[in-house]
Short mmCIF file of C-alpha atoms in Angstrom, two decimals:
data_model
loop_
_atom_site.label_atom_id
_atom_site.label_comp_id
_atom_site.label_asym_id
_atom_site.label_seq_id
_atom_site.Cartn_x
_atom_site.Cartn_y
_atom_site.Cartn_z
CA MET H 467 28.50 26.67 90.11
CA ILE H 468 30.72 27.85 87.29
CA THR H 469 34.37 28.03 88.30
CA LYS H 470 37.02 30.66 87.72
CA ARG H 471 39.70 29.40 85.35
CA ILE H 472 43.49 29.21 85.64
CA ILE H 473 45.22 29.36 82.26
CA PRO H 474 48.94 28.87 81.64
CA CYS H 475 50.21 30.57 78.49
CA LEU H 476 52.99 29.04 76.40
CA ASP H 477 55.02 31.16 73.97
CA VAL H 478 56.11 28.97 71.09
CA ASP H 479 58.85 29.76 68.58
CA LYS H 480 59.79 27.30 65.82
CA GLY H 481 57.92 24.55 67.65
CA ARG H 482 59.67 25.12 70.98
CA VAL H 483 58.51 26.82 74.16
CA VAL H 484 60.51 29.96 74.80
CA LYS H 485 61.19 31.19 78.32
CA GLY H 486 62.73 27.94 79.53
CA THR H 487 61.05 26.06 82.30
CA LYS H 488 62.58 24.03 85.06
CA PHE H 489 60.27 21.13 85.75
CA GLU H 490 62.44 18.22 86.69
CA VAL H 491 59.68 15.73 85.98
CA LEU H 492 59.80 16.61 82.30
CA LYS H 493 62.41 15.15 80.00
CA ASP H 494 62.17 18.03 77.58
CA VAL H 495 60.91 21.25 79.15
CA SER H 496 60.81 23.04 75.80
CA ASP H 497 58.47 20.56 74.16
CA PRO H 498 55.07 22.31 74.03
CA VAL H 499 53.15 19.04 73.88
CA GLU H 500 54.87 17.61 76.92
CA LEU H 501 54.42 20.84 78.83
CA ALA H 502 50.74 20.96 77.84
CA LYS H 503 50.23 17.43 79.16
CA PHE H 504 52.00 18.34 82.36
CA TYR H 505 49.80 21.42 82.91
CA SER H 506 46.66 19.49 82.07
CA SER H 507 47.52 16.87 84.70
CA SER H 508 48.41 19.63 87.18
CA GLY H 509 44.89 21.04 87.12
CA ALA H 510 45.12 23.78 84.48
CA ASP H 511 41.62 24.59 83.21
CA GLU H 512 42.67 25.67 79.75
CA LEU H 513 45.85 26.42 77.84
CA VAL H 514 46.94 29.20 75.51
CA PHE H 515 49.59 28.73 72.84
CA TYR H 516 51.04 31.93 71.56
CA ASP H 517 52.90 31.66 68.27
CA ILE H 518 55.71 34.20 68.21
CA THR H 519 57.12 32.86 64.96
CA ALA H 520 57.53 35.24 62.04
CA SER H 521 58.22 33.04 59.01
CA ASN H 522 55.65 31.00 57.11
CA GLU H 523 57.84 27.95 57.24
CA ALA H 524 57.88 28.00 61.04
CA ARG H 525 54.09 28.51 61.11
CA ASN H 526 53.65 25.04 59.68
CA ILE H 527 55.77 23.64 62.51
CA PHE H 528 53.47 25.48 64.90
CA LEU H 529 50.39 23.92 63.31
CA GLN H 530 51.95 20.50 63.84
CA VAL H 531 52.37 21.38 67.53
CA VAL H 532 48.68 22.29 67.70
CA GLU H 533 47.72 19.02 66.06
CA LYS H 534 49.88 16.92 68.39
CA THR H 535 48.51 18.76 71.42
CA ALA H 536 44.94 18.05 70.36
CA TYR H 537 45.84 14.36 70.33
CA GLU H 538 47.33 14.33 73.80
CA VAL H 539 45.43 16.91 75.84
CA TYR H 540 41.76 16.73 76.79
CA ILE H 541 41.21 20.26 78.03
CA PRO H 542 40.40 23.26 75.83
CA PHE H 543 43.14 25.35 74.30
CA THR H 544 43.36 28.65 72.50
CA VAL H 545 45.85 29.62 69.82
CA GLY H 546 47.02 33.17 69.28
CA GLY H 547 49.75 35.14 67.57
CA GLY H 548 49.90 36.26 63.98
CA ILE H 549 46.32 35.38 63.10
CA ARG H 550 45.23 37.80 60.39
CA SER H 551 42.57 36.17 58.25
CA ILE H 552 39.67 33.74 58.12
CA ASP H 553 42.03 31.31 56.45
CA ASP H 554 44.51 31.55 59.36
CA ILE H 555 41.66 30.85 61.79
CA LYS H 556 40.43 27.90 59.77
CA LYS H 557 43.93 26.37 59.79
CA VAL H 558 44.39 26.46 63.57
CA LEU H 559 40.85 25.24 64.28
CA ARG H 560 41.30 22.39 61.80
CA ALA H 561 44.57 21.51 63.51
CA GLY H 562 42.54 21.02 66.69
CA ALA H 563 42.49 24.33 68.57
CA ASP H 564 39.20 25.15 70.32
CA LYS H 565 39.50 28.91 70.12
CA VAL H 566 41.60 31.53 68.40
CA SER H 567 42.71 34.80 69.83
CA LEU H 568 42.77 37.90 67.60
CA ASN H 569 44.68 41.05 68.44
CA SER H 570 46.28 43.59 66.07
CA ALA H 571 44.50 42.23 62.99
CA ALA H 572 41.11 42.90 64.62
CA VAL H 573 42.12 46.46 65.49
CA ASN H 574 43.14 47.06 61.90
CA ASN H 575 40.04 45.33 60.52
CA ALA H 576 37.21 45.07 63.06
CA SER H 577 34.96 43.24 60.61
CA LEU H 578 37.28 40.23 60.98
CA ILE H 579 35.68 39.61 64.41
CA THR H 580 32.16 39.53 62.98
CA GLU H 581 33.12 37.50 59.96
CA ALA H 582 34.95 34.94 62.11
CA ALA H 583 32.16 34.78 64.72
CA LEU H 584 29.53 34.12 62.05
CA LYS H 585 31.64 31.47 60.37
CA PHE H 586 33.00 29.60 63.38
CA GLY H 587 30.66 30.64 66.22
CA ASN H 588 31.43 33.44 68.67
CA GLN H 589 32.44 30.95 71.38
CA CYS H 590 35.72 30.32 69.57
CA ILE H 591 36.63 33.94 68.85
CA VAL H 592 38.66 35.49 71.64
CA LEU H 593 39.67 39.14 71.37
CA SER H 594 42.96 39.95 73.04
CA ILE H 595 43.51 43.58 74.00
CA ASP H 596 46.94 44.97 74.84
CA ALA H 597 46.08 47.92 77.09
CA LYS H 598 48.31 50.58 78.63
CA ARG H 599 47.33 53.38 80.93
CA VAL H 600 47.51 56.80 79.25
CA GLY H 601 46.36 59.61 81.55
CA GLN H 602 42.99 58.71 83.07
CA SER H 603 42.16 55.90 80.67
CA TRP H 604 43.71 52.93 78.88
CA HIS H 605 44.72 52.89 75.24
CA VAL H 606 44.83 49.91 72.90
CA PHE H 607 48.35 49.13 71.70
CA ILE H 608 49.22 46.94 68.73
CA ASN H 609 52.24 45.28 67.16
CA GLY H 610 53.43 43.67 70.35
CA GLY H 611 52.70 46.71 72.48
CA ARG H 612 54.90 49.05 70.46
CA GLN H 613 52.26 51.20 68.78
CA ASP H 614 49.61 53.34 70.51
CA THR H 615 46.42 53.32 68.43
CA GLY H 616 44.84 56.05 70.57
CA ILE H 617 41.72 53.85 70.84
CA ASP H 618 40.12 53.70 74.30
CA ALA H 619 40.52 50.12 75.57
CA VAL H 620 37.19 50.07 77.44
CA GLU H 621 35.29 51.26 74.36
CA TRP H 622 37.11 48.73 72.20
CA ALA H 623 36.05 45.97 74.60
CA PHE H 624 32.39 47.03 74.32
CA LYS H 625 32.66 47.22 70.56
CA ALA H 626 34.28 43.79 70.32
CA GLU H 627 31.39 42.28 72.28
CA THR H 628 28.88 43.85 69.88
CA LEU H 629 30.90 42.63 66.90
CA GLY H 630 30.68 39.04 68.14
CA ALA H 631 33.74 38.24 70.24
CA GLY H 632 32.97 35.41 72.69
CA GLU H 633 35.64 36.26 75.27
CA LEU H 634 38.14 39.00 76.04
CA VAL H 635 41.74 38.75 77.17
CA LEU H 636 42.88 41.94 78.88
CA ASN H 637 46.63 42.14 78.77
CA SER H 638 48.01 45.01 80.80
CA ILE H 639 51.24 46.30 79.29
CA ASP H 640 51.98 48.24 82.50
CA ALA H 641 51.67 45.13 84.66
CA ASP H 642 53.24 42.62 82.26
CA GLY H 643 56.50 41.16 83.50
CA VAL H 644 56.52 43.29 86.66
CA LYS H 645 54.97 40.57 88.84
CA SER H 646 53.27 43.07 91.14
CA GLY H 647 49.73 41.97 90.36
CA TYR H 648 47.13 42.24 87.62
CA ASP H 649 45.67 45.62 86.63
CA ILE H 650 42.62 45.37 88.87
CA ALA H 651 40.99 48.63 87.75
CA LEU H 652 41.19 47.73 84.08
CA ASN H 653 39.69 44.28 84.64
CA LYS H 654 36.92 45.55 86.91
CA GLU H 655 35.96 48.39 84.58
CA ILE H 656 35.56 46.07 81.60
CA SER H 657 34.28 42.91 83.30
CA GLU H 658 31.44 44.74 85.04
CA ASN H 659 30.29 46.30 81.79
CA VAL H 660 30.41 43.49 79.26
CA ARG H 661 28.36 40.29 79.23
CA ILE H 662 31.11 38.08 77.82
CA PRO H 663 33.77 36.43 80.01
CA VAL H 664 36.97 38.36 80.73
CA ILE H 665 40.42 36.76 81.09
CA ALA H 666 42.98 38.81 83.02
CA SER H 667 46.55 38.72 81.78
CA GLY H 668 49.86 40.27 82.81
CA GLY H 669 51.32 40.87 86.24
CA ALA H 670 50.84 37.65 88.22
CA GLY H 671 53.59 37.28 90.80
CA LYS H 672 52.04 35.57 93.80
CA MET H 673 48.89 33.66 94.72
CA GLU H 674 47.23 36.74 96.26
CA ASP H 675 47.36 38.43 92.84
CA PHE H 676 44.98 35.79 91.47
CA LEU H 677 42.63 36.22 94.42
CA ASP H 678 42.61 40.00 93.88
CA VAL H 679 41.84 39.83 90.19
CA PHE H 680 38.98 37.35 90.74
CA VAL H 681 37.44 39.10 93.77
CA CYS H 682 38.20 42.79 93.13
CA GLY H 683 38.91 42.69 89.38
CA LYS H 684 35.82 40.53 88.65
CA ALA H 685 37.77 38.52 86.08
CA ASP H 686 36.36 35.16 84.97
CA ALA H 687 39.75 33.62 84.30
CA ALA H 688 43.40 34.46 84.93
CA LEU H 689 46.24 33.81 82.55
CA ALA H 690 49.92 33.66 83.50
CA ALA H 691 53.17 32.36 82.06
CA SER H 692 56.44 32.67 83.94
CA VAL H 693 55.13 32.07 87.48
CA PHE H 694 53.94 28.68 86.26
CA HIS H 695 56.83 27.89 83.93
CA PHE H 696 59.45 28.60 86.59
CA GLY H 697 57.57 26.64 89.21
CA GLU H 698 57.11 29.71 91.43
CA ILE H 699 53.43 28.91 91.70
CA ASP H 700 52.09 25.37 91.60
CA ILE H 701 48.67 25.27 89.94
CA ARG H 702 47.19 22.77 92.40
CA GLU H 703 48.38 24.78 95.40
CA LEU H 704 47.05 27.95 93.79
CA LYS H 705 43.63 26.39 93.21
CA ASN H 706 43.46 25.06 96.75
CA TYR H 707 44.41 28.49 98.08
CA LEU H 708 41.71 30.19 95.98
CA HIS H 709 39.16 27.58 97.00
CA LEU H 710 39.93 28.21 100.68
CA ASN H 711 39.36 31.89 99.97
CA LYS H 712 35.89 31.16 98.59
CA VAL H 713 36.68 31.39 94.89
CA ASN H 714 34.96 28.59 92.93
CA MET H 715 37.58 26.28 91.53
CA ARG H 716 37.62 22.93 89.75
CA LEU H 717 39.74 20.92 92.17
CA MET J 507 32.21 1.17 63.85
CA ILE J 508 31.02 4.49 65.21
CA ALA J 509 30.25 7.22 62.70
CA ILE J 510 30.99 10.84 63.56
CA ILE J 511 28.85 12.96 61.30
CA ASP J 512 30.71 15.63 59.36
CA TYR J 513 28.33 18.38 58.34
CA GLY J 514 30.92 21.08 57.85
CA ALA J 515 30.79 22.47 61.37
CA GLY J 516 33.16 22.39 64.20
CA ASN J 517 36.03 20.58 65.67
CA LEU J 518 35.42 16.96 64.72
CA ASN J 519 39.00 15.94 65.25
CA SER J 520 38.93 16.36 69.01
CA VAL J 521 35.97 13.98 69.34
CA TYR J 522 37.58 11.58 66.87
CA LYS J 523 40.91 11.59 68.74
CA ALA J 524 39.31 11.11 72.14
CA LEU J 525 37.39 8.07 70.88
CA ILE J 526 40.49 6.55 69.26
CA LYS J 527 42.29 7.07 72.55
CA ILE J 528 39.74 4.95 74.43
CA GLY J 529 40.00 2.21 71.81
CA ALA J 530 36.81 2.77 69.82
CA GLU J 531 36.57 2.08 66.10
CA VAL J 532 35.48 5.32 64.61
CA MET J 533 35.12 7.11 61.27
CA ILE J 534 34.25 10.63 60.16
CA THR J 535 31.62 10.67 57.43
CA SER J 536 28.81 12.58 55.76
CA ASP J 537 27.58 9.63 53.72
CA PRO J 538 24.07 8.33 54.63
CA ILE J 539 25.22 4.78 53.73
CA ASP J 540 27.80 4.86 56.53
CA ILE J 541 25.08 6.03 58.91
CA ASN J 542 23.09 2.92 57.95
CA THR J 543 25.96 0.47 58.43
CA CYS J 544 27.61 1.88 61.58
CA SER J 545 26.84 0.63 65.10
CA ALA J 546 26.33 4.11 66.58
CA ILE J 547 26.19 7.74 65.50
CA ILE J 548 27.86 10.79 67.01
CA LEU J 549 26.55 14.21 66.09
CA PRO J 550 29.16 16.75 67.14
CA GLY J 551 28.83 20.43 66.56
CA VAL J 552 30.11 23.89 66.96
CA GLY J 553 28.46 26.71 65.09
CA SER J 554 24.90 27.86 64.63
CA PHE J 555 21.71 25.77 64.80
CA GLY J 556 20.20 27.07 61.56
CA ALA J 557 23.26 26.41 59.41
CA ALA J 558 23.67 22.96 60.96
CA ILE J 559 20.10 21.74 60.42
CA LEU J 560 20.07 23.06 56.84
CA LYS J 561 23.30 21.21 56.11
CA LEU J 562 21.98 17.97 57.65
CA LYS J 563 18.88 18.20 55.46
CA GLU J 564 20.92 19.00 52.37
CA LEU J 565 22.99 15.86 52.94
CA GLY J 566 19.87 13.78 53.65
CA LEU J 567 21.22 13.02 57.09
CA ASP J 568 18.20 14.23 59.06
CA ILE J 569 16.13 11.40 57.63
CA GLY J 570 19.05 8.97 57.94
CA ILE J 571 19.51 9.76 61.60
CA ARG J 572 15.78 9.45 62.39
CA GLU J 573 15.47 6.11 60.58
CA ASN J 574 18.48 4.62 62.35
CA VAL J 575 17.39 5.84 65.76
CA ALA J 576 13.98 4.30 65.11
CA LYS J 577 15.79 0.98 64.56
CA GLY J 578 17.40 1.34 67.99
CA LYS J 579 20.84 2.64 66.98
CA PRO J 580 22.49 4.71 69.74
CA LEU J 581 23.04 8.38 68.96
CA LEU J 582 25.17 10.85 70.93
CA GLY J 583 24.78 14.56 70.27
CA ILE J 584 27.49 16.86 71.63
CA CYS J 585 27.01 20.59 72.34
CA LEU J 586 25.17 21.95 69.28
CA GLY J 587 24.72 18.28 68.33
CA MET J 588 22.68 17.81 71.52
CA GLN J 589 20.57 20.88 70.79
CA LEU J 590 19.80 19.53 67.30
CA LEU J 591 18.08 16.52 68.94
CA PHE J 592 15.23 18.72 70.23
CA ASP J 593 12.03 19.89 68.51
CA ARG J 594 12.92 23.51 67.94
CA SER J 595 15.53 26.23 68.48
CA PHE J 596 15.20 29.99 68.72
CA GLU J 597 18.85 30.67 67.89
CA ASP J 598 18.75 33.58 65.41
CA GLY J 599 15.28 32.66 64.23
CA ASN J 600 12.92 29.74 64.67
CA TRP J 601 14.29 26.41 63.45
CA GLU J 602 12.84 22.95 63.47
CA GLY J 603 15.22 20.37 64.98
CA LEU J 604 15.40 16.59 64.64
CA GLY J 605 12.54 16.14 67.12
CA LEU J 606 14.06 13.11 68.86
CA ILE J 607 13.65 14.64 72.34
CA GLY J 608 10.70 16.88 73.22
CA GLY J 609 11.54 20.47 74.03
CA GLU J 610 13.04 23.72 72.83
CA ILE J 611 16.39 25.52 72.71
CA ILE J 612 16.35 29.04 74.13
CA LYS J 613 18.86 31.74 75.02
CA PHE J 614 20.14 32.56 78.51
CA SER J 615 18.14 35.61 79.48
CA ASP J 616 19.35 36.56 82.98
CA PRO J 617 21.11 39.94 82.53
CA CYS J 618 23.46 39.15 85.43
CA LEU J 619 24.95 36.16 83.65
CA LYS J 620 27.92 36.19 81.32
CA VAL J 621 27.00 34.68 77.97
CA PRO J 622 28.38 32.45 76.46
CA HIS J 623 28.40 30.17 79.49
CA ILE J 624 32.10 29.29 79.16
CA GLY J 625 34.08 27.19 81.57
CA TRP J 626 34.02 24.27 83.97
CA ASN J 627 30.76 23.62 85.73
CA GLN J 628 29.42 20.81 87.91
CA LEU J 629 27.32 17.83 86.90
CA ILE J 630 24.42 17.29 89.30
CA LEU J 631 22.49 14.06 89.11
CA ASN J 632 18.80 14.23 88.21
CA ARG J 633 18.19 10.56 87.45
CA ASN J 634 20.33 7.42 87.50
CA ASP J 635 21.30 6.06 84.12
CA ASP J 636 24.06 3.91 82.55
CA ILE J 637 25.54 6.95 80.84
CA GLY J 638 26.36 8.41 84.24
CA LEU J 639 27.96 5.28 85.75
CA GLY J 640 30.99 6.12 87.86
CA ILE J 641 30.44 9.86 87.61
CA GLY J 642 30.46 11.40 91.07
CA GLN J 643 28.12 14.14 92.23
CA GLY J 644 29.63 17.53 91.37
CA GLU J 645 32.27 16.39 88.89
CA TYR J 646 33.25 19.08 86.41
CA ALA J 647 32.68 19.32 82.66
CA TYR J 648 33.66 22.01 80.16
CA PHE J 649 30.74 24.04 78.77
CA VAL J 650 30.67 26.58 75.93
CA HIS J 651 27.21 27.70 74.85
CA SER J 652 24.80 30.64 74.69
CA TYR J 653 21.58 28.65 74.30
CA TYR J 654 20.26 25.81 76.44
CA ALA J 655 17.65 23.07 76.31
CA LEU J 656 14.24 23.28 77.92
CA PRO J 657 13.03 19.65 77.77
CA LYS J 658 9.32 18.88 77.90
CA GLU J 659 9.92 16.05 80.34
CA ASP J 660 12.15 16.38 83.37
CA ASP J 661 12.73 12.64 83.22
CA ASP J 662 14.82 13.10 80.06
CA VAL J 663 17.45 14.97 82.10
CA ILE J 664 20.19 12.72 83.55
CA PHE J 665 22.52 15.47 84.83
CA TYR J 666 22.03 19.20 84.98
CA THR J 667 24.33 22.08 85.87
CA GLU J 668 23.66 25.36 87.68
CA TYR J 669 24.00 28.58 85.72
CA GLY J 670 21.42 30.90 87.17
CA ILE J 671 18.92 28.15 86.39
CA HIS J 672 19.06 24.36 86.01
CA VAL J 673 20.74 23.77 82.65
CA PRO J 674 20.36 20.22 81.26
CA ALA J 675 23.89 18.83 80.89
CA ILE J 676 23.16 15.24 79.87
CA VAL J 677 19.81 14.21 78.41
CA ARG J 678 18.60 10.81 77.35
CA LYS J 679 15.52 9.40 75.71
CA GLY J 680 15.97 5.70 74.89
CA VAL J 681 18.97 5.33 72.59
CA VAL J 682 19.24 9.10 72.06
CA ILE J 683 21.77 10.79 74.36
CA GLY J 684 22.88 14.41 74.40
CA MET J 685 25.70 16.24 76.21
CA GLN J 686 25.62 20.02 76.34
CA PHE J 687 29.28 20.26 77.40
CA HIS J 688 32.27 18.90 75.49
CA PRO J 689 33.20 15.45 76.87
CA GLU J 690 36.27 15.43 74.61
CA LYS J 691 37.49 18.56 76.45
CA SER J 692 36.38 17.59 79.94
CA SER J 693 39.49 15.73 81.06
CA GLU J 694 39.01 12.38 82.88
CA THR J 695 35.31 12.99 83.52
CA GLY J 696 34.65 13.47 79.81
CA ILE J 697 36.67 10.41 78.83
CA LYS J 698 34.70 8.32 81.35
CA LEU J 699 31.41 9.53 79.85
CA LEU J 700 32.57 8.62 76.35
CA GLU J 701 33.56 5.19 77.66
CA ASN J 702 30.07 4.82 79.14
CA PHE J 703 28.57 5.67 75.77
CA ILE J 704 30.76 3.02 74.07
CA GLU J 705 29.63 0.54 76.73
CA ILE J 706 25.98 1.33 75.94
CA VAL J 707 26.72 0.88 72.23
CA ASN J 708 28.36 -2.51 72.85
CA LYS J 709 25.40 -3.72 74.91
CA THR J 710 22.95 -2.50 72.28
CA GLU J 711 24.72 -4.42 69.54
CA MET J 712 24.37 -7.61 71.56
CA ASN J 713 20.65 -7.02 72.00
CA LEU J 714 19.93 -6.45 68.32
#
């Protein structure tokens, strides 16, 4: 049986992981490669590196991080943040990433999804949607959640599937950082209506939140950052807990 | 020396790095001469079947691969590289493959299934073989694909995985081996499988 996936997300700035971690086993908790190895050996199913760097100079440092990670880690990883063109995608895939995640650039230019899917295969094109509840529905936000596009998030998810995205990341702006659980309704609404896998993001605070988003939210994978980085949730314990609650896990 | 074929598709570096890590001598090449002189061939692949087979033909590698396999040189196809080993694929058209293993490549059709089949799924033994040595029943491998193989002979399937149906995960016909998942992304299980392949290559060299 296919398993649900647990995915730690690492924000990287100038080659260093931001949001400090406190793993005593690691010599350098801000080294993305070391942290990636640690998560891989702790049972993480995939990794996401999110480049929050603005300057071009620092982007090259980020590409070196991707390359080093590919040498050391034998689980799949996705790279996101600031990817705007086919050339950007080519660079991170060449550096060794397995997938890229597109966000604002795809909203501004939807044909980028199709172009990228045809060139690199839809399995490596992940569309990340920053969604926030507005009235009875969810809107797509861009530019780091600052700008409301007015686009309906559920419709955008359907469209992205048609355009060739291979996976969706649903990042709930309402739930992000609050640690009171994933946006179950958003995940369920989209996951039940698309045929591509859905990765829930934003809001994980405790182990039950993961169970909820898999069972009630119908997500295929769950992404989280701080609960893992700060050691609040241990990935192995989490996977054992989910397994005991009848969620398929790679143990 | 093991030759990883570069035909313009996919993430060759991950396969290359994983093989270096386990101590194999390996090169990335698209030159038919290297295919003739190497001790084994790896056909990786991410992308579409049609583009891949056209590129292999353009480079003269389809013939090169067939000739070397006929001489008994081990070949490992990974993901799309495994699908290319079969007779035919219906991915966006109707394409002739390398024809090294009998069967066709078709799309997942169950409307209840998410496609692509992405994630970790279990390897279930169909037949004992050296490639599967030390791999326990139900170990996990990382899959990413929308099409799957329908082999003519069940005996060519070493491991399968469950995704609505039995999906061939590792196939083998003589020196030709295919893995539908990505061993280079399948943690310790994947590394072990690559080591098994190297072991098969080493034994083959001694028999030549």
